[in-house]
Coordinates of C-alpha atoms in Angstrom, one line a residue:
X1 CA 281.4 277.3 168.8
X2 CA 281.1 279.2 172.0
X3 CA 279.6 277.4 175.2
X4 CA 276.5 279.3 175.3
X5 CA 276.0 277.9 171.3
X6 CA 277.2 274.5 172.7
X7 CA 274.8 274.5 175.7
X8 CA 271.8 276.0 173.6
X9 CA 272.3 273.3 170.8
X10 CA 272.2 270.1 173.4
X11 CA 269.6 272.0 175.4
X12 CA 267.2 271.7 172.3
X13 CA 267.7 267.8 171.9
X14 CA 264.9 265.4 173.4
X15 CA 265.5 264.7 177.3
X16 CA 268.8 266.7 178.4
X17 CA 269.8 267.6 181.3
X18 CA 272.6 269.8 182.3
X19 CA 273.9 269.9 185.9
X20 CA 277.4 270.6 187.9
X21 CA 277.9 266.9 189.4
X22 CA 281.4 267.1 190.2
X23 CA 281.8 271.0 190.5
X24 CA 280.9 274.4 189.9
X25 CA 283.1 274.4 186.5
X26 CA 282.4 271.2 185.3
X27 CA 279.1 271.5 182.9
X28 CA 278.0 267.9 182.0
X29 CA 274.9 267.1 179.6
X30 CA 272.6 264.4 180.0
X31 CA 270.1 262.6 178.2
X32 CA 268.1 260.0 179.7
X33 CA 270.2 260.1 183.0
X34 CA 273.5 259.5 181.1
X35 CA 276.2 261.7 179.6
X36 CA 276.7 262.4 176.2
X37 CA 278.8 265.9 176.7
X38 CA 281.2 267.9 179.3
X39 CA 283.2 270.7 179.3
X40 CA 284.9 272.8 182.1
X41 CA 283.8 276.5 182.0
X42 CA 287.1 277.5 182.9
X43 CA 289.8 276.2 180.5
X44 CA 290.6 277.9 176.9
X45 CA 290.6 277.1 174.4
X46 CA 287.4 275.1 175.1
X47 CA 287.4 271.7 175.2
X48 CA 284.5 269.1 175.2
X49 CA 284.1 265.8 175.9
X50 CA 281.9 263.6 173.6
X51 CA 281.4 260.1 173.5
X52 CA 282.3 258.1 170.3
X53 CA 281.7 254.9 168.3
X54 CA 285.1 253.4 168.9
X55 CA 286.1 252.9 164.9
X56 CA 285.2 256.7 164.7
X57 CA 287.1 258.0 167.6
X58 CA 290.3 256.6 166.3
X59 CA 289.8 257.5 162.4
X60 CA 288.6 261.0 163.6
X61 CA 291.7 261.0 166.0
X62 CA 294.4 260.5 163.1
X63 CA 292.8 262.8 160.7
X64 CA 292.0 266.1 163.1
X65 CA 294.4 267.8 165.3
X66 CA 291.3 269.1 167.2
X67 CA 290.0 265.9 168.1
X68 CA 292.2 263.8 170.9
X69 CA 291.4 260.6 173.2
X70 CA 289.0 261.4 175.6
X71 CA 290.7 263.2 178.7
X72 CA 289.8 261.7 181.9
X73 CA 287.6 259.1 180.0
X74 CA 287.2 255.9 178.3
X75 CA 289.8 256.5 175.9
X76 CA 287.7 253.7 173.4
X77 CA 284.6 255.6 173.5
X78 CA 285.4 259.1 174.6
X79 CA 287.1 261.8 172.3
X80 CA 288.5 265.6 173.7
X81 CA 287.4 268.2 170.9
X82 CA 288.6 271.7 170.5
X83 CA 285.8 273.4 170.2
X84 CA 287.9 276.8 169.2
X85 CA 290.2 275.3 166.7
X86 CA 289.7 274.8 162.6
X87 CA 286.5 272.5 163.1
X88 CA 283.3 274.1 161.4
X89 CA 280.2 274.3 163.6
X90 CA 278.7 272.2 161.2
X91 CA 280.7 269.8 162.0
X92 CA 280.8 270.1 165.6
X93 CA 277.1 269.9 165.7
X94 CA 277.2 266.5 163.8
X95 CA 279.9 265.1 167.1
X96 CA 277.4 266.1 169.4
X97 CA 274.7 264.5 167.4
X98 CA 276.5 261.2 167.5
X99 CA 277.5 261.7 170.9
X100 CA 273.9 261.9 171.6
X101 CA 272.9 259.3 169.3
X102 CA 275.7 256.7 171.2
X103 CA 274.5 257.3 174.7
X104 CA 270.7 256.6 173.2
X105 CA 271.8 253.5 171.5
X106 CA 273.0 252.0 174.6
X107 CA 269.9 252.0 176.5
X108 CA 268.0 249.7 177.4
X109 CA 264.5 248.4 176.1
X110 CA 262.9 249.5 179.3
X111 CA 264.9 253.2 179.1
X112 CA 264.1 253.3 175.8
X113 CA 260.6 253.1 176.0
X114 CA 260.6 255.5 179.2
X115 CA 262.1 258.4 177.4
X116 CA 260.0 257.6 174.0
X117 CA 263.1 256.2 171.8
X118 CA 260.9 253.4 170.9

């Protein structure tokens, strides 16, 4: 997956954002205010930040070269993925779903009900 696939697949979720918050090579991806993806538009092979449950992260961690702790992040609930190594786009796609999916989760009642997750 290439990042104009990875920013037109987050781009067509409910509520994202996408900005450059920390620099012009940094592209982070929100939804409801809070981050669920980054990447740096400069580095190959492409690598994205995604936020994990933290049983996941470490299962997917020992069974996927691809998939390391989460660099600059919350190693628990953050995972690195190369994005232009052996994983499938189908799979992919489902780590930004749950990426997604984890950042929703943790919202609040309130946030929830704001953005229409309730």
């Amino acid at each position: 997956m290439n990042i104009e696939a990875l920013r037109e697949y987050c781009l067509k979720k409910s509520n994202v954002t996408e900005g450059f918050p920390f620099d012009e090579k940094t592209l982070v991806f929100k939804v409801a205010g809070k981050v669920f993806a980054i990447t740096t538009l400069d580095e190959y092979p492409m690598k994205v930040n995604l936020k994990c449950d933290p049983d996941k992260a470490i299962e997917y961690r020992e069974v996927y070269d691809e998939i390391t702790s989460g660099y600059h992040m919350n190693k628990k609930h953050w995972n690195t993925i190369d994005f232009e190594g052996r994983l499938s786009n189908e799979f992919l796609k489902h780590l930004i779903d749950h990426s997604y999916e984890c950042v929703i989760e943790g919202l609040s009642r309130r946030e929830k009900e704001e953005f229409g997750y309730l």
